[in-house]
CSV table of C-alpha atoms (C1' of nucleotides) in Angstrom, one decimal:
chain,number,residue,atom,x,y,z
A,1,MET,CA,112.5,164.3,123.5
A,2,ASP,CA,111.3,163.9,120.0
A,3,THR,CA,107.7,163.0,120.1
A,4,LEU,CA,105.9,160.7,117.7
A,5,THR,CA,103.0,161.4,115.4
A,6,LYS,CA,100.0,159.2,115.6
A,7,LYS,CA,100.9,157.3,112.5
A,8,GLN,CA,104.5,156.7,113.7
A,9,LYS,CA,103.2,155.6,117.0
A,10,ARG,CA,100.9,153.1,115.5
A,11,ILE,CA,103.6,151.7,113.3
A,12,LEU,CA,106.0,151.3,116.1
A,13,GLU,CA,103.4,149.5,118.1
A,14,PHE,CA,102.7,147.3,115.2
A,15,ILE,CA,106.3,146.3,114.9
A,16,GLU,CA,106.4,145.5,118.6
A,17,LYS,CA,103.2,143.4,118.5
A,18,TYR,CA,104.1,141.6,115.3
A,19,THR,CA,107.5,140.7,116.8
A,20,LYS,CA,105.9,139.4,120.0
A,21,ASP,CA,103.3,137.3,118.1
A,22,ASN,CA,105.7,135.8,115.5
A,23,SER,CA,109.0,135.8,117.3
A,24,TYR,CA,110.5,137.7,114.4
A,25,PRO,CA,110.0,141.3,113.2
A,26,PRO,CA,107.9,142.2,110.2
A,27,THR,CA,109.2,143.1,106.8
A,28,LEU,CA,108.5,146.5,105.2
A,29,LYS,CA,105.8,144.8,103.1
A,30,ASP,CA,104.1,143.3,106.2
A,31,ILE,CA,103.8,146.8,107.6
A,32,ALA,CA,102.6,148.2,104.3
A,33,LEU,CA,99.9,145.5,104.1
A,34,LYS,CA,98.7,146.1,107.6
A,35,PHE,CA,98.3,149.9,107.0
A,36,GLN,CA,97.1,149.6,103.4
A,37,ILE,CA,99.8,151.9,102.2
A,38,THR,CA,102.8,151.3,99.9
A,39,ILE,CA,106.3,150.2,100.8
A,40,GLY,CA,107.7,153.5,99.7
A,41,THR,CA,105.6,155.3,102.4
A,42,ILE,CA,106.6,152.8,105.0
A,43,GLN,CA,110.2,153.6,104.2
A,44,ASP,CA,109.5,157.2,105.1
A,45,HIS,CA,107.9,156.3,108.4
A,46,ILE,CA,110.7,153.9,109.3
A,47,PHE,CA,113.2,156.6,108.5
A,48,ALA,CA,111.4,159.0,110.8
A,49,LEU,CA,111.3,156.5,113.6
A,50,GLN,CA,115.0,156.0,113.3
A,51,ARG,CA,115.7,159.7,113.1
A,52,LYS,CA,113.8,160.3,116.3
A,53,GLY,CA,115.7,157.5,118.1
A,54,TYR,CA,112.9,154.9,118.6
A,55,LEU,CA,114.1,152.3,116.2
A,56,GLU,CA,117.3,150.9,114.9
A,57,ARG,CA,117.8,148.7,111.9
A,58,LYS,CA,120.6,146.9,110.1
A,59,LYS,CA,121.2,147.8,106.5
A,60,ASP,CA,120.2,145.2,104.0
A,61,LYS,CA,119.0,142.8,106.6
A,62,ALA,CA,115.6,141.2,106.3
A,63,ARG,CA,113.4,142.1,109.3
A,64,GLY,CA,116.4,143.9,110.8
A,65,PHE,CA,114.4,146.0,113.3
A,66,LYS,CA,115.4,146.7,116.9
A,67,ILE,CA,113.1,148.8,119.1
A,68,ILE,CA,115.1,151.0,121.4
A,69,LYS,CA,112.5,153.2,122.9
A,70,THR,CA,108.8,152.4,123.4
A,71,THR,CA,106.0,154.6,122.4
A,72,ASP,CA,105.7,156.1,125.8
A,73,GLY,CA,109.2,157.3,125.5
A,74,ILE,CA,110.8,154.9,128.0
A,75,ASP,CA,114.1,153.4,126.9
A,76,LYS,CA,114.1,149.7,126.3
A,77,PRO,CA,116.6,148.1,128.6
A,78,HIS,CA,119.1,146.1,126.6
A,79,GLY,CA,121.0,143.0,127.3
A,80,VAL,CA,118.6,141.8,129.9
A,81,ASP,CA,118.3,138.1,129.9
A,82,MET,CA,114.7,137.3,130.8
A,83,GLY,CA,112.8,134.2,130.3
A,84,MET,CA,110.2,132.0,131.7
A,85,ILE,CA,110.8,129.3,134.3
A,86,PRO,CA,108.3,126.6,135.2
A,87,LEU,CA,106.1,126.7,138.2
A,88,TYR,CA,105.8,123.2,139.6
A,89,GLY,CA,102.8,122.0,141.5
A,90,LYS,CA,102.6,120.0,144.7
A,91,VAL,CA,103.4,116.4,144.4
A,92,ALA,CA,102.4,113.4,146.4
A,93,ALA,CA,105.2,111.6,148.2
A,94,GLY,CA,107.2,109.5,145.9
A,95,GLU,CA,106.3,111.2,142.7
A,96,PRO,CA,108.8,113.3,140.7
A,97,ILE,CA,108.6,117.0,141.1
A,98,PHE,CA,110.3,118.0,137.9
A,99,ALA,CA,108.0,116.3,135.4
A,100,ASN,CA,106.7,118.2,132.4
A,101,ASP,CA,103.1,117.3,133.4
A,102,ASN,CA,103.6,118.8,136.8
A,103,ILE,CA,104.1,122.3,135.4
A,104,ASN,CA,101.3,124.5,136.6
A,105,GLY,CA,102.3,127.7,134.9
A,106,TYR,CA,105.3,129.9,134.2
A,107,VAL,CA,106.9,132.8,135.9
A,108,VAL,CA,108.9,135.5,134.2
A,109,PHE,CA,112.4,135.7,135.6
A,110,GLU,CA,115.4,137.8,134.9
A,111,LYS,CA,118.5,135.6,134.8
A,112,ASN,CA,121.6,136.8,136.6
A,113,ALA,CA,123.9,137.5,133.7
A,114,ARG,CA,126.6,135.2,135.1
A,115,GLY,CA,124.9,132.1,136.3
A,116,HIS,CA,124.2,129.2,134.0
A,117,ASN,CA,122.0,127.7,136.7
A,118,ILE,CA,118.7,126.1,136.4
A,119,HIS,CA,115.7,127.8,138.1
A,120,PHE,CA,112.2,126.9,138.9
A,121,ALA,CA,109.3,128.2,140.9
A,122,LEU,CA,107.1,126.7,143.6
A,123,GLU,CA,104.0,127.8,145.5
A,124,VAL,CA,104.4,127.9,149.3
A,125,THR,CA,101.7,126.2,151.3
A,126,GLY,CA,101.3,126.6,155.0
A,127,GLU,CA,102.4,129.1,157.6
A,128,SER,CA,105.7,127.6,158.7
A,129,MET,CA,107.8,130.4,157.4
A,130,ILE,CA,105.6,133.3,158.4
A,131,ASP,CA,108.2,134.8,160.7
A,132,SER,CA,110.5,135.2,157.7
A,133,GLY,CA,107.8,137.0,155.9
A,134,ILE,CA,106.9,134.1,153.7
A,135,TYR,CA,103.2,133.5,153.6
A,136,ASP,CA,100.8,130.8,152.4
A,137,GLY,CA,100.3,131.3,148.7
A,138,ASP,CA,103.6,133.1,148.0
A,139,ILE,CA,105.7,131.9,145.2
A,140,VAL,CA,109.4,131.2,145.7
A,141,ILE,CA,112.0,131.2,142.9
A,142,VAL,CA,114.5,128.5,143.5
A,143,ARG,CA,118.0,127.9,142.1
A,144,LYS,CA,118.7,124.2,141.8
A,145,GLN,CA,121.6,123.1,144.0
A,146,GLU,CA,122.3,120.5,146.6
A,147,GLN,CA,124.4,122.5,148.9
A,148,ALA,CA,123.6,125.6,150.9
A,149,ASP,CA,124.9,127.6,153.8
A,150,ASP,CA,123.7,128.1,157.3
A,151,GLY,CA,120.7,130.5,157.3
A,152,ASP,CA,119.8,129.9,153.7
A,153,ILE,CA,116.1,129.3,152.9
A,154,VAL,CA,116.0,126.1,151.0
A,155,ILE,CA,113.7,123.6,149.3
A,156,ALA,CA,114.3,120.2,150.8
A,157,LEU,CA,112.9,116.8,150.3
A,158,LEU,CA,111.6,115.3,153.5
A,159,ASP,CA,110.0,111.9,153.1
A,160,ASP,CA,109.8,112.6,149.4
A,161,GLU,CA,107.9,115.7,149.9
A,162,ALA,CA,109.2,119.2,149.0
A,163,THR,CA,109.2,121.7,151.8
A,164,VAL,CA,110.4,125.3,152.3
A,165,LYS,CA,112.6,125.7,155.4
A,166,LYS,CA,115.6,127.5,156.8
A,167,LEU,CA,118.8,125.4,156.7
A,168,ARG,CA,120.8,125.3,159.9
A,169,ARG,CA,124.3,123.8,160.0
A,170,ASN,CA,127.1,123.9,162.4
A,171,ASN,CA,130.2,121.8,162.8
A,172,ILE,CA,128.3,118.8,164.1
A,173,LYS,CA,125.2,118.5,162.0
A,174,ALA,CA,122.7,120.1,159.6
A,175,TYR,CA,119.0,120.4,160.2
A,176,LEU,CA,115.9,122.3,159.0
A,177,GLU,CA,114.2,125.0,160.9
A,178,ALA,CA,110.8,126.6,160.5
A,179,SER,CA,110.2,130.4,161.0
A,180,ASN,CA,107.2,130.1,163.2
A,181,SER,CA,107.3,129.7,166.9
A,182,LYS,CA,104.5,127.1,166.7
A,183,TYR,CA,106.7,124.8,164.8
A,184,LYS,CA,109.8,123.1,166.1
A,185,ALA,CA,113.0,122.4,164.2
A,186,ILE,CA,113.3,119.1,162.4
A,187,MET,CA,116.4,117.6,164.0
A,188,ASN,CA,116.7,113.9,163.4
A,189,ARG,CA,115.2,113.1,160.0
A,190,PRO,CA,117.1,112.7,156.8
A,191,PHE,CA,116.5,115.3,154.1
A,192,LYS,CA,118.0,116.3,150.8
A,193,ILE,CA,118.4,119.8,149.6
A,194,ILE,CA,117.2,120.4,146.0
A,195,GLY,CA,117.5,124.1,145.8
A,196,LYS,CA,118.0,127.5,147.4
A,197,VAL,CA,115.3,130.2,147.5
A,198,ILE,CA,116.6,133.3,145.8
A,199,GLU,CA,113.5,135.3,145.4
A,200,LEU,CA,110.0,135.6,146.8
A,201,ARG,CA,106.9,136.9,145.0
A,202,ARG,CA,103.5,137.7,146.3
A,203,LYS,CA,100.6,138.7,144.2
A,204,TYR,CA,97.8,140.8,145.6
A,205,ASP,CA,94.6,141.5,143.9
A,206,LEU,CA,94.3,138.2,142.0
A,207,LEU,CA,90.7,138.7,141.1
A,208,GLN,CA,91.0,142.2,139.9
A,209,LYS,CA,88.4,144.5,141.3
A,210,GLN,CA,86.9,146.9,138.8
A,211,MET,CA,88.2,150.2,139.8
A,212,LEU,CA,85.4,152.5,140.4
B,16,MET,CA,110.4,112.8,124.2
B,17,ASP,CA,112.6,113.2,121.2
B,18,THR,CA,116.0,114.1,122.5
B,19,LEU,CA,118.5,116.3,120.7
B,20,THR,CA,122.1,115.5,119.6
B,21,LYS,CA,124.9,117.7,120.8
B,22,LYS,CA,125.0,119.5,117.5
B,23,GLN,CA,121.3,120.1,117.3
B,24,LYS,CA,121.3,121.4,120.8
B,25,ARG,CA,124.1,123.8,120.1
B,26,ILE,CA,122.3,125.1,117.0
B,27,LEU,CA,119.1,125.6,118.9
B,28,GLU,CA,120.9,127.5,121.6
B,29,PHE,CA,122.6,129.6,119.0
B,30,ILE,CA,119.2,130.6,117.4
B,31,GLU,CA,117.9,131.5,120.9
B,32,LYS,CA,120.9,133.6,121.8
B,33,TYR,CA,121.2,135.3,118.4
B,34,THR,CA,117.5,136.3,118.6
B,35,LYS,CA,117.9,137.7,122.1
B,36,ASP,CA,121.0,139.7,121.1
B,37,ASN,CA,119.7,141.1,117.8
B,38,SER,CA,116.0,141.2,118.4
B,39,TYR,CA,115.5,139.1,115.2
B,40,PRO,CA,116.4,135.5,114.4
B,41,PRO,CA,119.4,134.4,112.4
B,42,THR,CA,119.4,133.4,108.7
B,43,LEU,CA,120.5,129.9,107.7
B,44,LYS,CA,123.7,131.6,106.5
B,45,ASP,CA,124.2,133.2,109.9
B,46,ILE,CA,124.1,129.8,111.5
B,47,ALA,CA,126.3,128.3,108.9
B,48,LEU,CA,128.9,130.9,109.4
B,49,LYS,CA,128.8,130.4,113.2
B,50,PHE,CA,129.4,126.7,112.9
B,51,GLN,CA,131.7,126.8,109.9
B,52,ILE,CA,129.6,124.5,107.9
B,53,THR,CA,127.6,125.0,104.7
B,54,ILE,CA,124.0,126.1,104.4
B,55,GLY,CA,123.0,122.7,103.0
B,56,THR,CA,124.1,121.1,106.2
B,57,ILE,CA,122.2,123.6,108.3
B,58,GLN,CA,119.1,122.8,106.3
B,59,ASP,CA,119.5,119.2,107.6
B,60,HIS,CA,119.9,120.3,111.2
B,61,ILE,CA,117.0,122.7,111.0
B,62,PHE,CA,114.8,120.0,109.5
B,63,ALA,CA,115.7,117.7,112.4
B,64,LEU,CA,114.9,120.3,114.9
B,65,GLN,CA,111.5,120.8,113.3
B,66,ARG,CA,110.8,117.1,113.1
B,67,LYS,CA,111.6,116.7,116.8
B,68,GLY,CA,109.3,119.4,117.7
B,69,TYR,CA,111.7,122.1,119.0
B,70,LEU,CA,111.4,124.6,116.2
B,71,GLU,CA,108.9,125.9,113.9
B,72,ARG,CA,109.4,128.0,110.8
B,73,LYS,CA,107.4,129.7,108.1
B,74,LYS,CA,108.1,128.6,104.6
B,75,ASP,CA,109.9,131.1,102.4
B,76,LYS,CA,110.1,133.7,105.2
B,77,ALA,CA,113.4,135.2,106.0
B,78,ARG,CA,114.5,134.5,109.6
B,79,GLY,CA,111.2,132.8,110.1
B,80,PHE,CA,112.1,130.8,113.2
B,81,LYS,CA,110.0,130.2,116.3
B,82,ILE,CA,111.4,128.2,119.2
B,83,ILE,CA,108.7,126.1,120.7
B,84,LYS,CA,110.7,124.0,123.1
B,85,THR,CA,114.0,124.9,124.8
B,86,THR,CA,117.0,122.6,124.8
B,87,ASP,CA,116.1,121.2,128.2
B,88,GLY,CA,112.9,120.0,126.8
B,89,ILE,CA,110.6,122.5,128.5
B,90,ASP,CA,107.8,123.9,126.4
B,91,LYS,CA,108.1,127.6,125.7
B,92,PRO,CA,105.0,129.3,126.9
B,93,HIS,CA,103.3,131.3,124.1
B,94,GLY,CA,101.3,134.5,124.1
B,95,VAL,CA,102.7,135.7,127.4
B,96,ASP,CA,103.1,139.4,127.4
B,97,MET,CA,106.2,140.2,129.4
B,98,GLY,CA,108.1,143.4,129.5
B,99,MET,CA,110.2,145.7,131.7
B,100,ILE,CA,108.8,148.3,134.0
B,101,PRO,CA,110.9,151.1,135.5
B,102,LEU,CA,112.1,150.9,139.1
B,103,TYR,CA,112.0,154.5,140.5
B,104,GLY,CA,114.3,155.7,143.2
B,105,LYS,CA,113.5,157.7,146.3
B,106,VAL,CA,112.8,161.3,145.8
B,107,ALA,CA,113.2,164.3,148.0
B,108,ALA,CA,110.0,166.0,148.9
B,109,GLY,CA,108.7,168.2,146.1
B,110,GLU,CA,110.6,166.4,143.3
B,111,PRO,CA,108.7,164.4,140.6
B,112,ILE,CA,108.9,160.7,141.1
B,113,PHE,CA,108.2,159.7,137.5
B,114,ALA,CA,111.1,161.4,135.8
B,115,ASN,CA,113.2,159.5,133.4
B,116,ASP,CA,116.3,160.4,135.3
B,117,ASN,CA,114.9,158.9,138.5
B,118,ILE,CA,114.9,155.4,137.0
B,119,ASN,CA,117.1,153.2,139.0
B,120,GLY,CA,116.7,150.0,137.0
B,121,TYR,CA,114.1,147.8,135.5
B,122,VAL,CA,112.1,144.9,136.6
B,123,VAL,CA,110.7,142.1,134.4
B,124,PHE,CA,106.9,142.0,134.7
B,125,GLU,CA,104.2,139.9,133.1
B,126,LYS,CA,101.4,142.0,132.0
B,127,ASN,CA,97.9,140.9,132.6
B,128,ALA,CA,96.6,140.2,129.2
B,129,ARG,CA,93.7,142.6,129.5
B,130,GLY,CA,94.8,145.6,131.5
B,131,HIS,CA,96.2,148.5,129.6
B,132,ASN,CA,97.4,150.0,132.8
B,133,ILE,CA,100.7,151.5,133.6
B,134,HIS,CA,102.9,149.9,136.1
B,135,PHE,CA,106.1,150.8,137.9
B,136,ALA,CA,108.3,149.5,140.8
B,137,LEU,CA,109.5,151.0,144.0
B,138,GLU,CA,111.9,149.9,146.7
B,139,VAL,CA,110.5,149.8,150.2
B,140,THR,CA,112.4,151.5,152.9
B,141,GLY,CA,111.6,151.1,156.6
B,142,GLU,CA,109.8,148.7,158.8
B,143,SER,CA,106.4,150.2,158.8
B,144,MET,CA,104.7,147.3,156.9
B,145,ILE,CA,106.5,144.5,158.5
B,146,ASP,CA,103.4,142.9,160.0
B,147,SER,CA,102.1,142.5,156.4
B,148,GLY,CA,105.2,140.7,155.5
B,149,ILE,CA,106.7,143.6,153.6
B,150,TYR,CA,110.3,144.2,154.6
B,151,ASP,CA,112.9,146.9,154.2
B,152,GLY,CA,114.5,146.4,150.8
B,153,ASP,CA,111.6,144.6,149.2
B,154,ILE,CA,110.4,145.8,145.9
B,155,VAL,CA,106.8,146.5,145.3
B,156,ILE,CA,105.1,146.5,141.9
B,157,VAL,CA,102.5,149.2,141.6
B,158,ARG,CA,99.6,149.8,139.2
B,159,LYS,CA,99.0,153.5,138.7
B,160,GLN,CA,95.6,154.5,139.9
B,161,GLU,CA,94.2,157.2,142.2
B,162,GLN,CA,91.4,155.2,143.8
B,163,ALA,CA,91.6,152.1,146.0
B,164,ASP,CA,89.5,150.1,148.4
B,165,ASP,CA,89.6,149.6,152.1
B,166,GLY,CA,92.5,147.2,153.0
B,167,ASP,CA,94.4,147.7,149.8
B,168,ILE,CA,98.1,148.4,150.1
B,169,VAL,CA,98.8,151.6,148.3
B,170,ILE,CA,101.5,154.1,147.4
B,171,ALA,CA,100.5,157.5,148.7
B,172,LEU,CA,102.0,160.9,148.6
B,173,LEU,CA,102.3,162.4,152.0
B,174,ASP,CA,103.9,165.8,152.1
B,175,ASP,CA,105.2,165.1,148.6
B,176,GLU,CA,106.9,162.0,149.7
B,177,ALA,CA,105.9,158.5,148.5
B,178,THR,CA,105.1,156.0,151.1
B,179,VAL,CA,103.7,152.5,151.3
B,180,LYS,CA,100.7,152.1,153.6
B,181,LYS,CA,97.5,150.2,154.0
B,182,LEU,CA,94.4,152.2,153.0
B,183,ARG,CA,91.5,152.4,155.4
B,184,ARG,CA,88.2,153.9,154.5
B,185,ASN,CA,84.8,153.8,155.9
B,186,ASN,CA,81.7,155.9,155.3
B,187,ILE,CA,83.2,158.8,157.1
B,188,LYS,CA,86.8,159.1,156.1
B,189,ALA,CA,89.9,157.5,154.6
B,190,TYR,CA,93.2,157.3,156.2
B,191,LEU,CA,96.5,155.4,156.1
B,192,GLU,CA,97.6,152.7,158.4
B,193,ALA,CA,101.0,151.1,159.0
B,194,SER,CA,101.4,147.4,159.6
B,195,ASN,CA,103.6,147.6,162.6
B,196,SER,CA,102.4,148.0,166.1
B,197,LYS,CA,105.1,150.6,166.8
B,198,TYR,CA,103.5,153.0,164.3
B,199,LYS,CA,100.2,154.6,164.6
B,200,ALA,CA,97.7,155.4,161.9
B,201,ILE,CA,98.0,158.6,160.0
B,202,MET,CA,94.6,160.1,160.6
B,203,ASN,CA,94.5,163.8,159.9
B,204,ARG,CA,96.9,164.6,157.2
B,205,PRO,CA,96.0,165.0,153.6
B,206,PHE,CA,97.4,162.4,151.1
B,207,LYS,CA,97.0,161.4,147.6
B,208,ILE,CA,97.0,157.9,146.3
B,209,ILE,CA,99.2,157.3,143.2
B,210,GLY,CA,99.0,153.6,142.9
B,211,LYS,CA,98.0,150.2,144.3
B,212,VAL,CA,100.6,147.5,145.2
B,213,ILE,CA,99.8,144.4,143.1
B,214,GLU,CA,102.9,142.4,143.7
B,215,LEU,CA,105.8,142.1,146.1
B,216,ARG,CA,109.3,140.8,145.3
B,217,ARG,CA,112.1,140.0,147.7
B,218,LYS,CA,115.6,139.0,146.5
B,219,TYR,CA,117.8,136.9,148.7
B,220,ASP,CA,121.3,136.1,147.9
B,221,LEU,CA,122.4,139.6,147.2
B,222,LEU,CA,125.9,139.4,148.8
B,223,GLN,CA,124.7,140.3,152.2
B,224,LYS,CA,123.6,137.5,154.4
B,225,GLN,CA,120.0,138.0,155.4
B,226,MET,CA,119.3,138.8,159.0
B,227,LEU,CA,119.2,135.7,161.2
C,23,DA,C1',106.8,183.2,99.7
C,24,DA,C1',109.9,179.7,100.9
C,25,DA,C1',111.3,175.8,103.4
C,26,DG,C1',110.4,172.1,106.1
C,27,DT,C1',107.8,167.9,107.5
C,28,DA,C1',104.4,164.3,107.3
C,29,DT,C1',102.0,161.9,104.5
C,30,DC,C1',101.3,159.4,100.3
C,31,DC,C1',102.2,157.0,95.2
C,32,DA,C1',104.6,154.0,91.5
C,33,DT,C1',108.3,151.3,89.8
C,34,DA,C1',113.0,149.6,88.9
C,35,DT,C1',116.9,147.2,90.8
C,36,DA,C1',120.1,145.0,93.9
C,37,DT,C1',120.7,141.9,97.4
C,38,DA,C1',119.4,138.7,101.0
C,39,DA,C1',117.7,134.6,101.9
C,40,DA,C1',115.2,130.2,101.3
C,41,DT,C1',114.7,126.3,98.6
C,42,DA,C1',115.9,122.4,95.5
C,43,DT,C1',118.9,118.9,94.0
C,44,DG,C1',122.2,115.4,94.2
C,45,DG,C1',125.8,113.8,96.2
C,46,DG,C1',129.2,112.0,100.2
C,47,DT,C1',130.9,109.3,104.9
C,48,DA,C1',130.6,107.0,109.4
C,49,DG,C1',128.3,104.7,112.8
C,50,DA,C1',124.3,102.6,115.0
C,51,DA,C1',120.2,99.8,114.5
C,52,DT,C1',117.6,96.1,112.3
D,2,DA,C1',124.0,93.1,104.6
D,3,DT,C1',120.9,96.7,104.7
D,4,DT,C1',118.6,100.5,106.4
D,5,DC,C1',118.6,104.5,109.0
D,6,DT,C1',120.4,108.6,111.0
D,7,DA,C1',123.5,112.2,111.8
D,8,DC,C1',126.6,114.6,109.8
D,9,DC,C1',128.8,116.9,105.9
D,10,DC,C1',129.6,119.2,100.7
D,11,DA,C1',128.6,122.1,96.3
D,12,DT,C1',125.8,124.7,93.4
D,13,DA,C1',121.7,126.4,90.8
D,14,DT,C1',117.3,128.6,91.2
D,15,DT,C1',113.5,131.0,93.1
D,16,DT,C1',111.5,134.1,96.1
D,17,DA,C1',111.6,137.5,99.6
D,18,DT,C1',113.1,141.7,100.9
D,19,DA,C1',115.5,146.1,101.1
D,20,DT,C1',116.9,149.9,98.6
D,21,DA,C1',116.9,153.7,95.1
D,22,DT,C1',114.6,157.2,92.5
D,23,DG,C1',111.4,160.6,91.5
D,24,DG,C1',107.3,162.2,92.1
D,25,DA,C1',102.8,164.3,94.7
D,26,DT,C1',99.7,167.0,98.3
D,27,DA,C1',98.6,169.3,102.7
D,28,DC,C1',100.1,171.6,106.5
D,29,DT,C1',103.0,174.2,109.6
D,30,DT,C1',106.9,177.0,110.5
D,31,DT,C1',110.2,180.4,109.1
DNA sequence: AAAGTATCCATATATAAATATGGGTAGAAT
DNA sequence: ATTCTACCCATATTTATATATGGATACTTT
């Protein structure tokens, strides 16, 4: 593996950071200004980065950089569709969940290439799904849909309140089931499915201890 | 909320997709070519997108676009540092875990602004942590470190094999503990901590129906 | 000693790309 | 009827940006 010099590494890092900050890559001149050297010199460095396989660029295209390997030598995965989905907060009964002012944060999420679905995230409260390994404080990622199969974990509206439960359905009827022996199934109340849980996330270590 | 026309929406979506595909935003001409209309017209559309608060751009800068609200009207979070971390596969005893050819995939991950730590992901095999809500097939995200506190869930090397366990330590000694009553603690074997589990992920909906 | 590589400079030129200007039509809103 | 907005055209001009060229020094490798 072709390894980078310090200068090359710093330039590659700058391109990455600039792109992240501005949403578009730098020009040769931007880089030259940053490092207080001339464009001609930057040309040399860029050429080296290309030769060593860290950077690609399109001829004659402004800001036409594409990083293909990071400074630690790890290939950048390509064609991965990642984005942010909103994390909605709890809502009092009757209020709309999907309101812009009910967004408590965002969660990074890798979209399944195919689906053109809409996703969102919710924080789980309570212990009712503990036997399915879903704990209080966990975050679930949900695909919006109004139908689901027997056994799916779903977000349902019960009395205008969003809740996480397991969907049960047979030929006769559908109902919601908790995963905790202390709770009983919800058999005879109307509910509406608003999405299916497709992923679970649990963060440890929220207040980061200084490592000794 | 200012809502977009169909054309404006399609153009905003194109800018987003082009940027994702190429790693740099399109020029006005790129957009004009795509929609088979002239640059002058694109100027109008871009101006409308700016006026309605979906798009920002820097004057006189090539490809100087920055999307600030997506087509569904959701604000784009800014300054979030997300990237991909490698998902390593299982290794036979004695083989190095962190080899480039042992990368089985990538996982999107939001970096904690501060930390300059190195992270990676591993798939959990076995039921030994089931009482901590960590199941076979789950993915753990790990921060590389060689120290950890009592109660932390860690990745440890035991006989050159990586395993997920809970770290126990008192004044006298440190040992590894499973979270499953069928397993007993590992008291008298040497081990080495290689990282601390900071996040858990579980994907549902992967073809196979989840157990019960 | 010669060749290569990494670092740097200055400057000219070609091309990419944004901007400016002035015009047009159709339909909705006032 | 008039104004506004969304949509479209053509073309000239300015500015941003990449590229080309030819040089230099210090250092390591051959």
